[in-house]
Structure formats: structure tokens, C-alpha cells
Coordinates of C-alpha atoms and ligand atoms in Angstrom, one line a residue:
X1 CA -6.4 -37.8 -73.2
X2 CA -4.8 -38.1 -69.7
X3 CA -6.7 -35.6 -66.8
X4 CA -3.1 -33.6 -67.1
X5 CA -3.7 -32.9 -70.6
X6 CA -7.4 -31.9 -70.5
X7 CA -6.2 -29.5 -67.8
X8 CA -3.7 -28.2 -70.0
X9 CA -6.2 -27.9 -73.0
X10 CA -8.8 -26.2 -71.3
X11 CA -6.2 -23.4 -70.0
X12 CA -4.9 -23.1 -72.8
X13 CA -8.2 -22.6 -75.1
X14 CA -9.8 -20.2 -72.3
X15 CA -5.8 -18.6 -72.9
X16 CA -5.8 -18.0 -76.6
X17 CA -9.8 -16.4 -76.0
X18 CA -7.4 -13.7 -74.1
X19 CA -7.9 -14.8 -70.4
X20 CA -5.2 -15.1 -67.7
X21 CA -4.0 -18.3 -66.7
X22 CA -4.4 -17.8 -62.3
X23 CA -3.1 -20.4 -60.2
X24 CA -5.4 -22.6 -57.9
X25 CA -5.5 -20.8 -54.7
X26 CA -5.2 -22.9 -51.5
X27 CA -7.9 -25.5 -50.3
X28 CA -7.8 -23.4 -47.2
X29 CA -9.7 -20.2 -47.7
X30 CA -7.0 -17.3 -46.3
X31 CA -9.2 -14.5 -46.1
X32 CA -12.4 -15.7 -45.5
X33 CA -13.0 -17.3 -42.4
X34 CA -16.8 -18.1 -43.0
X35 CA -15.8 -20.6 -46.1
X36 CA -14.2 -23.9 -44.9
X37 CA -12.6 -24.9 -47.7
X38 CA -12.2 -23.8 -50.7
X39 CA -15.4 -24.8 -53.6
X40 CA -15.2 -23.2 -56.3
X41 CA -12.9 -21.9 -58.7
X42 CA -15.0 -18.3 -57.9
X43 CA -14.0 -18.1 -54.4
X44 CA -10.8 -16.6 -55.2
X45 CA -12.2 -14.2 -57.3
X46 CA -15.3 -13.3 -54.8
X47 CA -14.0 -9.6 -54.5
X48 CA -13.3 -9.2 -58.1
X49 CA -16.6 -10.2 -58.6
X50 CA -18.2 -7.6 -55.8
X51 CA -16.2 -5.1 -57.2
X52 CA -13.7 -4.7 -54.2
X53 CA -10.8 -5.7 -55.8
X54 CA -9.4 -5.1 -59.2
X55 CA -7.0 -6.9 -61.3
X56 CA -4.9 -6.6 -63.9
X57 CA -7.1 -8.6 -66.1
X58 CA -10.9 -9.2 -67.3
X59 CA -10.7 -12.6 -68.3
X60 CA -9.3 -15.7 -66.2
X61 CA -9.4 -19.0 -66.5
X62 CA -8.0 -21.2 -63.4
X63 CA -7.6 -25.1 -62.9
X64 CA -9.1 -24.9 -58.8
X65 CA -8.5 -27.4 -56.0
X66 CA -11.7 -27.7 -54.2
X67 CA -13.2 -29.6 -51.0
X68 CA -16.7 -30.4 -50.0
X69 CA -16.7 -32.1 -47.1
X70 CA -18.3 -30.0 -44.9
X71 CA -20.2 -26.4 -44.9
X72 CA -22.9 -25.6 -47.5
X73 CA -21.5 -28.1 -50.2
X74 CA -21.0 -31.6 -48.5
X75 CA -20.3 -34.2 -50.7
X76 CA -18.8 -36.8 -48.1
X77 CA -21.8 -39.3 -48.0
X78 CA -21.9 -39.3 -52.0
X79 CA -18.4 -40.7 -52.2
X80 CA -18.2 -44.2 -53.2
X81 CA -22.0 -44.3 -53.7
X82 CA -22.2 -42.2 -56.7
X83 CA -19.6 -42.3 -59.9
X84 CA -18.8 -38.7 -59.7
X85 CA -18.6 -37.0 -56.4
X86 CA -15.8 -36.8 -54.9
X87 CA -14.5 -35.0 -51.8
X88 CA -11.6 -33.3 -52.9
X89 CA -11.6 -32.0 -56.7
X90 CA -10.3 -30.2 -59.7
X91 CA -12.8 -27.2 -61.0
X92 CA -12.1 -26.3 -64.4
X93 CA -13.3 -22.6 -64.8
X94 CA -13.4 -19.6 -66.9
X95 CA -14.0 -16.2 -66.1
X96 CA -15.2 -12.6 -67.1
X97 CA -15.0 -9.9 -64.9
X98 CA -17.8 -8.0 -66.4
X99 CA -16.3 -8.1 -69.8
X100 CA -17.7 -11.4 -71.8
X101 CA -21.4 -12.7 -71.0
X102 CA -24.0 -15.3 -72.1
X103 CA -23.1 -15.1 -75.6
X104 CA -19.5 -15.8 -75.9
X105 CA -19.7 -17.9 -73.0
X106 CA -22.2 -20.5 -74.5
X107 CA -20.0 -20.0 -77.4
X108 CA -17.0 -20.9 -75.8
X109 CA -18.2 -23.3 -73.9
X110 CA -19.6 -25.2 -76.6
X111 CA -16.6 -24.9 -79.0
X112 CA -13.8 -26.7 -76.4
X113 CA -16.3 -29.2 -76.2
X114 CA -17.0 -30.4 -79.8
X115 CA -13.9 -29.3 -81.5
X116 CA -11.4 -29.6 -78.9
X117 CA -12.5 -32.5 -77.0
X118 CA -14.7 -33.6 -80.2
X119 CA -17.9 -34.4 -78.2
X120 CA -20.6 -35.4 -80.1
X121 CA -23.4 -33.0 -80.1
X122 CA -26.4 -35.3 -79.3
X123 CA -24.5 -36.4 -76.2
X124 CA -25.1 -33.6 -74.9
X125 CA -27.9 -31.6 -73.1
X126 CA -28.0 -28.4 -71.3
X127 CA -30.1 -26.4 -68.8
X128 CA -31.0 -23.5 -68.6
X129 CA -32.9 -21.3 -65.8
X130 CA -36.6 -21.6 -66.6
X131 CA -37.2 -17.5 -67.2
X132 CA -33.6 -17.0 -69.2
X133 CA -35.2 -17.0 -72.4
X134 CA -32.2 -15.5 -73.6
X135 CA -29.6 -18.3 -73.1
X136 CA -32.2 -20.6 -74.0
X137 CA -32.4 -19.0 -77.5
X138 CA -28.6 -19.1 -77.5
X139 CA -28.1 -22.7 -77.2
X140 CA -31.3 -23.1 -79.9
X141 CA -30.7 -20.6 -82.6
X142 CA -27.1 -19.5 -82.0
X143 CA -25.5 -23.0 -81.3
X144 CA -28.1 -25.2 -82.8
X145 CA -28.8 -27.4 -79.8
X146 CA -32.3 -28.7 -80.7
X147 CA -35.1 -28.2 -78.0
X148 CA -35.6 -31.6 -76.7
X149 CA -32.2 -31.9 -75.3
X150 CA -33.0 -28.2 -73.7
X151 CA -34.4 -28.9 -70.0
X152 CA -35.8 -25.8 -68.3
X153 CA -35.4 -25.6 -64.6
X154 CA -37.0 -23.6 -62.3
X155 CA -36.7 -22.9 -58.6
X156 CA -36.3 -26.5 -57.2
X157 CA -36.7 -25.7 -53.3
X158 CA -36.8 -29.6 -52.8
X159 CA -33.4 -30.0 -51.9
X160 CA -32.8 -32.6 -54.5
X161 CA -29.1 -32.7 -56.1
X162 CA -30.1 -30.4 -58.9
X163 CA -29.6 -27.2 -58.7
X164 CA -32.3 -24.5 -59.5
X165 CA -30.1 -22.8 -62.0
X166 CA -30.6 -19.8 -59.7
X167 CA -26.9 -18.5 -57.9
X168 CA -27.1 -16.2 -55.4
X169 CA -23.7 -15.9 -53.2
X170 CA -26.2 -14.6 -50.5
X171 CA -29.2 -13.5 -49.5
X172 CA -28.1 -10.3 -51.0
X173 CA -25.8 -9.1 -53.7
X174 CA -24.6 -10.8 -57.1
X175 CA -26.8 -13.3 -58.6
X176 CA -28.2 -14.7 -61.6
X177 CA -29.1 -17.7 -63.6
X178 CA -27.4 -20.8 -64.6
X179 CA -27.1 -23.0 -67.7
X180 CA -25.7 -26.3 -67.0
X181 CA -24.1 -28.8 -69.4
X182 CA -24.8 -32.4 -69.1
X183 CA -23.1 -36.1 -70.8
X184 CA -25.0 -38.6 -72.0
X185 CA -23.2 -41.3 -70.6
X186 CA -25.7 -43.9 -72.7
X187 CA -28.4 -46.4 -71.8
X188 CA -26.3 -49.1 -70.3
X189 CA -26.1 -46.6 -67.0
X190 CA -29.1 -46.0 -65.2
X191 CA -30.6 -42.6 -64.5
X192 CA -32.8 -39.8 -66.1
X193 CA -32.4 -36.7 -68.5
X194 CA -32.0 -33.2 -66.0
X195 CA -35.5 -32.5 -64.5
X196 CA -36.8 -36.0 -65.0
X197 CA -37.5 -37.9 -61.9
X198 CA -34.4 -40.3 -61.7
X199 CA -32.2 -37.8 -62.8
X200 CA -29.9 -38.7 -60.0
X201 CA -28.4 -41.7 -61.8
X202 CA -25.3 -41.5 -63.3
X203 CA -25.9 -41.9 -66.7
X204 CA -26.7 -38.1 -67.6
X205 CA -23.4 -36.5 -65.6
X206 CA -23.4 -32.4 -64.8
X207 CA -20.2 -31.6 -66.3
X208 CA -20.3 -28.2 -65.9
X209 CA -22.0 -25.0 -64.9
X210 CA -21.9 -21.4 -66.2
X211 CA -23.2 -18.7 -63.8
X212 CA -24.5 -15.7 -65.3
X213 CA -24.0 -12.9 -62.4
X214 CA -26.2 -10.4 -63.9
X215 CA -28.4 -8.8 -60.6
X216 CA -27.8 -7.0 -57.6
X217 CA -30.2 -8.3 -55.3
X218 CA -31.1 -5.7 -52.0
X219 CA -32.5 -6.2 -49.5
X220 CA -36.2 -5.8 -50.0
X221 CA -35.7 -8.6 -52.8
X222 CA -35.6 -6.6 -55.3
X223 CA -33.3 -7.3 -58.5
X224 CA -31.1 -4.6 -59.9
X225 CA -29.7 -5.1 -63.2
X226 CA -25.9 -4.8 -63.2
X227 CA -24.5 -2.5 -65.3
X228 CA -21.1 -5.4 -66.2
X229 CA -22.3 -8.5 -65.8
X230 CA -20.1 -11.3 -65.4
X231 CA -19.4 -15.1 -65.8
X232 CA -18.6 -17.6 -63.6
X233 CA -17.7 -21.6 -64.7
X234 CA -16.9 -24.5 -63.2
X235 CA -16.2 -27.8 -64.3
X236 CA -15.1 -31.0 -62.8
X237 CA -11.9 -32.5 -64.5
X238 CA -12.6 -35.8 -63.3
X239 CA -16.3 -35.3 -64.6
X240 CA -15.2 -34.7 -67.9
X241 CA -11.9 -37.2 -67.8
X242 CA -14.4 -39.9 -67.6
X243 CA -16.2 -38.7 -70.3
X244 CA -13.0 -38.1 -72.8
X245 CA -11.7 -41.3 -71.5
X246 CA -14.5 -43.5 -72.5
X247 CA -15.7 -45.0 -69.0
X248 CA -18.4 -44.2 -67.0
X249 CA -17.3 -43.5 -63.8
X250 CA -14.4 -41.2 -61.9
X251 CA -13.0 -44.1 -60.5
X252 CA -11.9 -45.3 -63.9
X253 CA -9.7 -42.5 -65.2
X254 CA -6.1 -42.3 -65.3
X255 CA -5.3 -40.8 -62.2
X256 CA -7.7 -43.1 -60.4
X257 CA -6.8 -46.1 -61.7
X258 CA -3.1 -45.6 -60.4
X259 CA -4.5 -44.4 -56.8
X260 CA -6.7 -47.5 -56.7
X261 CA -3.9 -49.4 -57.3
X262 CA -1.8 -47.9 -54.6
X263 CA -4.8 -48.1 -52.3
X264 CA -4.8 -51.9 -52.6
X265 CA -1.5 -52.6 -52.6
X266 CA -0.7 -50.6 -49.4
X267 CA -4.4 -52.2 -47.7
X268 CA -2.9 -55.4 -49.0
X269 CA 0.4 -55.2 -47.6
X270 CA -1.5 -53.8 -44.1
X271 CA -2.8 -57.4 -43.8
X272 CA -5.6 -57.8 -46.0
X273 CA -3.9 -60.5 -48.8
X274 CA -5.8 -60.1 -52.4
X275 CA -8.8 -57.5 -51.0
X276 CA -11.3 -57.6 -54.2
X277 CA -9.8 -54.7 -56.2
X278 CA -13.6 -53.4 -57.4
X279 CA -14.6 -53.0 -53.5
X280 CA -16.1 -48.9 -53.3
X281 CA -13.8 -48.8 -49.7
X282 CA -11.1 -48.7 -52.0
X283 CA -12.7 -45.9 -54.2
X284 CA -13.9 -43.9 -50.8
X285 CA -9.6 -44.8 -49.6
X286 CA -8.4 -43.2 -53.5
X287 CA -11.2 -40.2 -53.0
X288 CA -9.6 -39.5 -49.7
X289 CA -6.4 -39.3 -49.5
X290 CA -6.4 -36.6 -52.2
X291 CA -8.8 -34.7 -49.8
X292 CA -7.0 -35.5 -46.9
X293 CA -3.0 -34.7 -48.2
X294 CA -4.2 -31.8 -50.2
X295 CA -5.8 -30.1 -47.0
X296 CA -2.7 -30.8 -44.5
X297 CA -0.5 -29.1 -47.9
X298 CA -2.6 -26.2 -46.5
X299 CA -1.4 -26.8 -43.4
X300 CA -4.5 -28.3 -41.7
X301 CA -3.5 -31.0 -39.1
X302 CA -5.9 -33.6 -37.5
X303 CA -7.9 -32.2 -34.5
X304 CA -11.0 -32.0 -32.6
X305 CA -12.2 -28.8 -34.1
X306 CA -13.1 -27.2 -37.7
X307 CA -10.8 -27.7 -40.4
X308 CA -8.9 -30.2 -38.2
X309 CA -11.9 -32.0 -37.4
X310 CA -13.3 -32.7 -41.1
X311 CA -10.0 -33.9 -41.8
X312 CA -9.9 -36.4 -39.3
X313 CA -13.3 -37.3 -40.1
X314 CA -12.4 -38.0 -43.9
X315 CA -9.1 -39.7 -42.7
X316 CA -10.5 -41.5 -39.8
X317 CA -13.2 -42.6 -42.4
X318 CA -10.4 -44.2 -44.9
X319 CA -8.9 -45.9 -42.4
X320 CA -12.4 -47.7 -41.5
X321 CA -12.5 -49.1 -44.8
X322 CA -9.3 -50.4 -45.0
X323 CA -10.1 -52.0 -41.7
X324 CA -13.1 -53.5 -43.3
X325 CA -11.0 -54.5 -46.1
X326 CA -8.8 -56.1 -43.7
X327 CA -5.7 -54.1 -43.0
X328 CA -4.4 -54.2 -39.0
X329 CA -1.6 -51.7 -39.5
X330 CA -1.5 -48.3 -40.7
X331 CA -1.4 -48.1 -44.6
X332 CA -3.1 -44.7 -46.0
X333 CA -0.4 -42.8 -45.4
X334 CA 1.4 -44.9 -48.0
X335 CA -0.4 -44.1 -50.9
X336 CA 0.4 -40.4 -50.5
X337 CA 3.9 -41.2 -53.3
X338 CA 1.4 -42.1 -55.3
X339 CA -0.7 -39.2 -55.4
X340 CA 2.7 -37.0 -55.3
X341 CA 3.1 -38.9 -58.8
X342 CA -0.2 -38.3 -60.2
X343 CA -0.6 -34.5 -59.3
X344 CA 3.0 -33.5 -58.0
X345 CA 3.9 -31.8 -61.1
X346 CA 0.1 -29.8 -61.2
X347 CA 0.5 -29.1 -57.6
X348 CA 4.4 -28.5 -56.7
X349 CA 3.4 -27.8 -53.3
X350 CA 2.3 -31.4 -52.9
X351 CA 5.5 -32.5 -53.8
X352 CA 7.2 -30.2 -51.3
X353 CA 5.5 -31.1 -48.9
X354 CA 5.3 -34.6 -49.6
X355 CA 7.1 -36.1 -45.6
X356 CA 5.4 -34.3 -43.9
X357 CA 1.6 -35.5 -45.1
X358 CA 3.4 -38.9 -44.8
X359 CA 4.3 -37.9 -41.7
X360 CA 1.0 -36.4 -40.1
X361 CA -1.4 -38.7 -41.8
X362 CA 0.8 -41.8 -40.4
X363 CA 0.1 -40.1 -37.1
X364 CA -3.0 -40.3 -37.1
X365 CA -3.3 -44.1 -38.0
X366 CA -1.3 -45.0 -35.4
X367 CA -3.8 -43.1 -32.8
X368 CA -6.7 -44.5 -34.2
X369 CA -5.2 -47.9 -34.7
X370 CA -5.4 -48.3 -31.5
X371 CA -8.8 -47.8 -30.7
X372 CA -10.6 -48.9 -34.0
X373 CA -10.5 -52.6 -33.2
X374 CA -12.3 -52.0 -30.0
X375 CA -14.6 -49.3 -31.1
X376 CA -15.2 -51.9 -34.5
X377 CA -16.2 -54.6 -31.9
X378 CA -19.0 -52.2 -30.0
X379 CA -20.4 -51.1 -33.4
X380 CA -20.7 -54.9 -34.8
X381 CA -22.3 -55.9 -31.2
X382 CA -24.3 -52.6 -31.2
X383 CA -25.6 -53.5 -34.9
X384 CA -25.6 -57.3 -34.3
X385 CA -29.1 -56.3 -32.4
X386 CA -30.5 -55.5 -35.4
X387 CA -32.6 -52.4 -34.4
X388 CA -33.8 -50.4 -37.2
X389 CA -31.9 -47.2 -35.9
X390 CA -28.7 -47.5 -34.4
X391 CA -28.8 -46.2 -30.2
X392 CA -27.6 -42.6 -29.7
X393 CA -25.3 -43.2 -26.7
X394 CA -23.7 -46.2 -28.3
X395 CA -22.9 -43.7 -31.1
X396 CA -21.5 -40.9 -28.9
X397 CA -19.4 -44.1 -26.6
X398 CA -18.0 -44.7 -30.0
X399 CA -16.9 -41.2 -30.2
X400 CA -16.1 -40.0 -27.2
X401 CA -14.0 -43.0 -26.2
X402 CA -13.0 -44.8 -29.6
X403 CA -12.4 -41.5 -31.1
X404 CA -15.1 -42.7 -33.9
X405 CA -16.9 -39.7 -35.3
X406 CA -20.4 -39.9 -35.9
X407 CA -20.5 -39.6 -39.6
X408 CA -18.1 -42.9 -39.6
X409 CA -20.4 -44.7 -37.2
X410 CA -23.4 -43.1 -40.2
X411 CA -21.0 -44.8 -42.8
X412 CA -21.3 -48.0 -41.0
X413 CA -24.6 -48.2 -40.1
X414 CA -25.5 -47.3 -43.9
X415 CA -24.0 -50.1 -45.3
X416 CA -26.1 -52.5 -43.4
X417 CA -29.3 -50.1 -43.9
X418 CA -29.2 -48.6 -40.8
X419 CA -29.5 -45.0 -39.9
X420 CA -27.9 -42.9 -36.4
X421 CA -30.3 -41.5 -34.3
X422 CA -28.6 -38.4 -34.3
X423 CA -30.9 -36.6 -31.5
X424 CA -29.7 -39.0 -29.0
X425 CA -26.1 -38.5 -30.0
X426 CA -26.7 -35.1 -29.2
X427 CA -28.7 -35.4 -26.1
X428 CA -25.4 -37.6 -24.9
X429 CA -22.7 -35.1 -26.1
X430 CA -25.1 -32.1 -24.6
X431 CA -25.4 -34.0 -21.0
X432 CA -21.7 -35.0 -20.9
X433 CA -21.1 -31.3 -21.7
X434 CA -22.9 -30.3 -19.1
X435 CA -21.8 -32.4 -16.5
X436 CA -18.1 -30.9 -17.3
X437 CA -19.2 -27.6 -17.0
X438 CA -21.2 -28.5 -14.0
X439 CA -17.2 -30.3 -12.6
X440 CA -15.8 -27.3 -14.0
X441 CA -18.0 -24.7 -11.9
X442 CA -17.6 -27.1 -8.6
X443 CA -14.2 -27.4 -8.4
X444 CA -14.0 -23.4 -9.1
X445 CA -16.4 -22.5 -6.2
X446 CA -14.1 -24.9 -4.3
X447 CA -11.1 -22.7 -4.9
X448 CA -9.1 -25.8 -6.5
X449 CA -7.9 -25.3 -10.2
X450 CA -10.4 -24.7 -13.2
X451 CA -9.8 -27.6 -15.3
X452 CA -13.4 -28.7 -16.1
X453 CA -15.2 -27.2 -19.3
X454 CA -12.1 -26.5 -21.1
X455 CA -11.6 -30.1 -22.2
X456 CA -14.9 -30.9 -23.0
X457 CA -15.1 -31.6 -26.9
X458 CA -16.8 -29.4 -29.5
X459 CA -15.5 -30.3 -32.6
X460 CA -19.1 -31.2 -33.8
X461 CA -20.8 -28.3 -32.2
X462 CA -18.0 -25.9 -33.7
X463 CA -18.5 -27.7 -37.0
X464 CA -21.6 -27.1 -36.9
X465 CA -21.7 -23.5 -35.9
X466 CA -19.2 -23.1 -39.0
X467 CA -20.8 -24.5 -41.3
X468 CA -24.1 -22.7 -41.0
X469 CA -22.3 -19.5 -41.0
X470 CA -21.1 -20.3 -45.0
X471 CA -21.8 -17.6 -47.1
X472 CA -20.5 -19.0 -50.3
X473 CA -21.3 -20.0 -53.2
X474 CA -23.0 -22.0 -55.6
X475 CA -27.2 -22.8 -55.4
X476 CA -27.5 -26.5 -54.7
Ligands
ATP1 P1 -23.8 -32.1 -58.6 O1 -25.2 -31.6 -58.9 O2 -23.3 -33.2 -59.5 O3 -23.6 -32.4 -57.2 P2 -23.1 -29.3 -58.4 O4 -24.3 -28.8 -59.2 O5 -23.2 -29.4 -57.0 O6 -22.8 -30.9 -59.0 P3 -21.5 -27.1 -59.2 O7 -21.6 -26.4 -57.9 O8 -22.4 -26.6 -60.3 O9 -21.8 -28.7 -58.9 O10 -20.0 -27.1 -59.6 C1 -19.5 -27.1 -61.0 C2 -19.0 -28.4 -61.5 O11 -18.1 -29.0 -60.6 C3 -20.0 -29.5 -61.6 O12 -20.7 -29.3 -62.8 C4 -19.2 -30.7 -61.6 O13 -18.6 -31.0 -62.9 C5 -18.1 -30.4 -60.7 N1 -18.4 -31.0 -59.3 C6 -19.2 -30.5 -58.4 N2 -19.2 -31.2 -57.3 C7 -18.3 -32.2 -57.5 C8 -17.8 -33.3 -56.7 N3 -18.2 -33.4 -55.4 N4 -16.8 -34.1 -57.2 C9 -16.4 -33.9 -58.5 N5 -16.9 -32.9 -59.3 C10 -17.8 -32.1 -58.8
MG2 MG1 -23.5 -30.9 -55.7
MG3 MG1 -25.9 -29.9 -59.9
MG4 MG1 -24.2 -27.4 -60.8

């Protein structure tokens, strides 16, 4: 089954269960300035959900293009070290607007699975939060999962991967617990069962989440029983691709295989020969250009600040790769046809727009063409020294001068074991800051022109400051 026909099956079953089939909304949030991109299939329906808006409808079901690479969900540094993050990708989710709950949704859940998409049953597992008794005893007497492959989790404040099974879109408001349902993905993959120690492998996958929104949580913590409880899904086509497809990574569905392919050819025909088509830089190239055309579709363009920033970043980051892999002259741009091929038809605004993220992502190749082999030079020189942690204020040179954002210079420095020490890099971008301000303020008391502080950089710091203020969505 190809990832455009899963799409269509899953809209279709959650369609003839009465929902309404919603188009994705943009990757660019446009109403809610505090999300940076779009990461969930709920975001869309976040008002629905609080009860400010009301539709036409109870029931949904939605095929969502989602980002993390940046904010609360930031899945950047997974890509091309694990088999199934990616930056930019397809949710898969159903909905009830207080209509449907645990029940019907385990139900449903659990039918498209093993009749639709004929999954065995012992492949899978599921979790469930560790005080919902009652969707554990849904999955074990109702659906006849047996207990073993039932993992209860409970608050996990370690920051691992897994989530607690605990939502909360804020400190306040809707919330409620999770059940999660996991692939087997067999013993020839390493990794752990959910809640194990190792479960971070990628032989048991999270394919997909159901929230149950069932509390109103104020703000002296305590938990008021909503009167319609809802539902919330999501899960990852590609997750599940792989799985329907027989392979055991992202990389090797359908869709993939044809953006690798277009990846090596164009970092190929950039000057790298015959690169060795199983190298991750050509996974981390295929992962973002999706990520990077889909988010200038929005209309985000390359720049030194928020959205624009993280889309350099993620661009700036596939061309690095395809300068490791050997290409001199600009190439990611050229894979964009290919991606127009693949998802055009599920996303007729890519195809519109198809020039012009030819156009703006060749752009910025040729800017950072021109500084990459000089800023590539100062890195290797930098890393040739073979310090444990790579020097702060070679790391902000890098950037401020090669146009090399830190998390590239992290990318780097990863591969050979290395880590950024990011506390100098601030120190440096805090003092240069400083000093501009410090110009800025001179030539003002001077009575000359205020041109100082104004072109001092802040994509990071805005970055920062952005992210920190996301408010959505899932617990992670
Ligand atoms: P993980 O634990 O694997 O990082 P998650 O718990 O963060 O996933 P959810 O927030 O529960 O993910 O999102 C719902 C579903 O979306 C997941 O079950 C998974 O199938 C898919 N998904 C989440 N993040 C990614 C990603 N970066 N790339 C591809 N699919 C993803
Ligand atoms: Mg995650
Ligand atoms: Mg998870
Ligand atoms: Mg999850």
C-alpha cells in the first residue's frame, strides 16, 4: 500500500464512522502566534476543543502537515539518527468534539488497524496512562489485547522520548490521559518494549496516540471532570507506511525512496560522482526539503529571525551534507520536482507554488555557497585540535561571519563525538551585542545617525524567546 493510499484509507474509514473529512491547515499557524509551526493535527481544532468555536460537525478526521523543528516539539537532532523522526510530517488523526470517547475510540482505532490494514494483533502493544483503569480494561476485556503487551506509564518527568501519557495543552485547561499504540518491528531491530529501559530503539515504533481530553484543570491544580469529553489522535503516515510496507525504517517507503533518489542524483550531479546512496546526509537532505518547501508554501522565506530563521537552519543544514557528500554547486533546490511528484496531488498548493520554492530555496544555496567552503575549513581546523568540546567563539565566528548556525556547527561536531559549548557561544553573541549597542548609543550622543543596535543579530535570541512562549500541545 503506497503512503497516498493509507492516507486515503484512513480518511475514508474515520469518514464512513460519520466524521468530516477537514483539510490540513497551513504549517504556519495563522492565528496563533505563540505556536511556530504547525504539530499536531489538533492545533487547528484548539478552539473547538476549548469550546470557543463551533462547527458544523462533531466528528473530524484530517490528514495534518506538521513541523517540529523548533518550539516545544523539536525533532531536528533525531533526523537521520533515528528511523522515524522526521522534521516535517503527515499526522493522521481523528476527532470527537465531545461526542465519541474512550470506547469507540479504542474501537476504532483498533479495527482500521487489523482489518483494514490487517495488522497482526501480537505485533502490537499499547499504553495506557498508569491510573486510566478504564482504557486499560478496554484494550483487555473489550478488545482482547492480553496484559503483557499492556505497558502502564506514569508521570515520566525524566524527559526521556516517552511521553507520560498525560496531555495537558497548558498549565491550565483541557487535559487528560493517553493510550498509545506501538509496532513491533521484530527482533532483528534493536530496542525495548514501551517503559523498558531501551525503549528508544527502533524496533517497538509509537505509531500513534489517542488523547482523551476529559479534565478541566484550574488553577489551584485541581481537575474538573468535563461534562463532553473529547478525542484527540494522531498518527504518523510515514510511521505506519513503514510498517504496511514491510521495512523498518521511514527512509524506506515509497515516497522516500523516490526523494532519496532525487537527493543523490542532484548531490551527484553538484559534483559529488557516485556518493554511497545509504549515507544518513542523504536521509537528513530527503527529510528536509519536505520541511523546508512545505514551510516557504506558507510563505516563510529564509531569514535571521523566527520562522525564517528555522528554515534556514534546516536548509542551511541540508546543504552541509551535501557538501560533505561532495557537491560544490547548489543542488537542494533541485529535488523540490520531485517532492511536487510525490505529494503535489495531496498538497495542490505545493504544486502551485512549485517556482517559487525552486526559486527561494536556490537563493539561498547560492548565499551560503559562498561561504560554506570557508566556514567548512575553520570548523575541520577548529576540530582538527581535537578538544573534547568544540570553542564557543569559534562557534559564533562560524555564525556570525560564515552564516553557519550553531545547531549546524552541533551537527558537525556530533558526528565526530564532539559537543558546542554553547555558554561560550552565548557569552560571544551577548558581548558582540553589546558592543553594537554600545556603537549604537556613541554614535547617537554624537549626533551622527543611529545605525548601531539595529543590525545586530537575534535570530537565536528571538528563537529562543519564541519558543519558550509555546503553549501547545502534546506531553513529551
Ligand atoms: P515520539 O515519542 O516517537 O517522538 P511523540 O510521542 O512525540 O513521538 P505524538 O506527539 O504523540 O508523538 O504524535 C502523534 C504521532 O505522530 C506519533 O505517534 C507518531 O506516529 C507521529 N510523530 C510524532 N513525531 C514525529 C516525527 N518527528 N516524525 C514522524 N512522525 C512523528
Ligand atoms: Mg516526540
Ligand atoms: Mg512518544
Ligand atoms: Mg506520543
Amino acid at each position: 500500500m503506497k503512503a497516498a493510499d493509507i492516507r486515503q484509507t484512513f480518511l475514508k474509514f474515520f469518514e464512513s464512522k460519520g466524521h468530516q473529512i477537514v483539510a490540513s491547515s497551513p504549517v504556519v499557524p495563522g492565528d496563533d502566534p505563540t505556536l511556530l509551526f504547525t504539530n499536531a493535527g489538533m492545533n487547528q481544532f484548539k478552539d473547538v476543543f476549548l469550546g470557543f468555536d463551533k462547527r458544523a460537525y462533531s466528528r473530524a478526521t484530517t490528514a495534518q502537515k506538521c513541523i517540529r523543528a523548533g518550539g516545544k516539539h523539536n525533532d531536528l537532532d533525531n533526523v537521520g539518527y533515528t528511523a522515524r523522526h522526521h522534521t516535517f510530517f503527515e499526522m493522521l488523526g481523528n476527532f470527537s468534539f465531545g461526542d465519541y470517547f474512550k470506547k469507540d475510540a479504542i474501537s476504532y482505532a483498533w479495527e482500521l488497524l487489523t482489518q483494514h490494514f490487517k495488522l497482526p494483533a501480537d505485533k502490537l502493544w499499547v499504553t495506557v496512562y498508569s491510573e486510566d483503569d478504564e482504557a486499560y480494561e478496554i484494550w483487555n476485556k473489550v478488545v482482547g489485547v492480553p496484559a503483557e503487551r499492556i505497558v502502564r506509564i506514569g508521570d515520566n518527568k525524566g524527559g526521556r522520548y516517552m511521553s507520560d501519557n498525560f496531555w495537558m495543552m497548558g498549565d491550565t485547561g483541557p487535559c487528560g490521559p493517553c493510550t498509545e499504540i506501538f509496532f513491533d518491528h521484530g527482533s532483528d531491530v534493536a530496542g525495548g518494549p514501551p517503559g523498558s529501559p531501551d525503549e528508544d530503539g527502533d524496533r517497538y515504533i509509537e505509531i500513534w496516540n489517542n488523547v482523551f481530553m476529559q479534565f478541566n484543570r484550574t488553577e489551584d491544580g485541581v481537575m474538573h471532570p468535563l461534562p463532553k469529553p473529547s478525542v484527540d489522535t494522531g498518527m504518523g503516515l510515514e510511521r505506519i507506511a513503514a510498517v504496511l510496507q514491510h521495512v523498518h525504517s521511514n527512509y524506506e517507503i515509497d515516497t522516500f525512496v523516490a526523494l532519496l533518489a532525487a537527493a543523490k542524483a542532484a548531490v551527484d550531479g553538484a559534483g559529488a560522482g557516485d556518493c554511497d546512496k545509504s549515507s544518513a546526509s542523504l536521509k537528513v537532505i530527503a527529510d528536509h526539503i519536505r520541511a523546508c518547501s512545505f514551510t516557504v508554501v506558507d510563505g516563510v522565506i529564509p531569514g535571521n529571525e523566527g520562522r525564517g530563521y528555522v528554515l534556514r537552519r534546516i536548509a542551511r543544514r541540508a546543504i552541509r551534507h551535501g557538501y560533505k557528500l561532495g557537491a560544490r554547486t547548489p543542488f537542494f533546490h533541485k529535488i523540490v520536482a520531485e517532492l511536487v511528484r510525490q505529494m503535489g496531488e495531496a498538497y495542490p498548493e505545493l504544486r502551485q507554488a512549485e517556482a517559487r520554492v525552486t526559486e527561494v530555496l536556490r537563493q539561498e544555496e547560492e548565499r551560503f555557497f559562498q561561504t560554506i567552503a570557508n566556514g567548512m575549513e575553520i570548523l575541520e581546523a577548529a576540530l582538527a585540535k581535537g578538544e573534547g568540546q568544540f570553542d564557543g567563539d569559534t562557534a559564533f565566528k562560524l555564525h556570525d561571519t560564515y552564516g553557519f548556525p550553531v545547531d549546524l556547527t552541533a551537527d558537525v561536531c556530533r558526528e565526530r563525538g564532539v559537543t558546542v559549548d554553547q555558554a561560550g557561544f552565548d557569552a560571544a553573541m551577548n558581548k558582540q551585542r553589546e558592543q553594537a549597542r554600545a556603537a549604537g548609543k556613541f554614535k547617537m550622543a554624537q549626533g551622527l545617525e543611529y545605525t548601531g543596535a539595529a543590525t545586530a543579530f537575534h535570530g537565536y535570541e528571538h528563537l529562543v524567546c519564541e519558543s519558550s512562549k509555546v503553549t501547545a500541545v502534546y506531553v513529551d
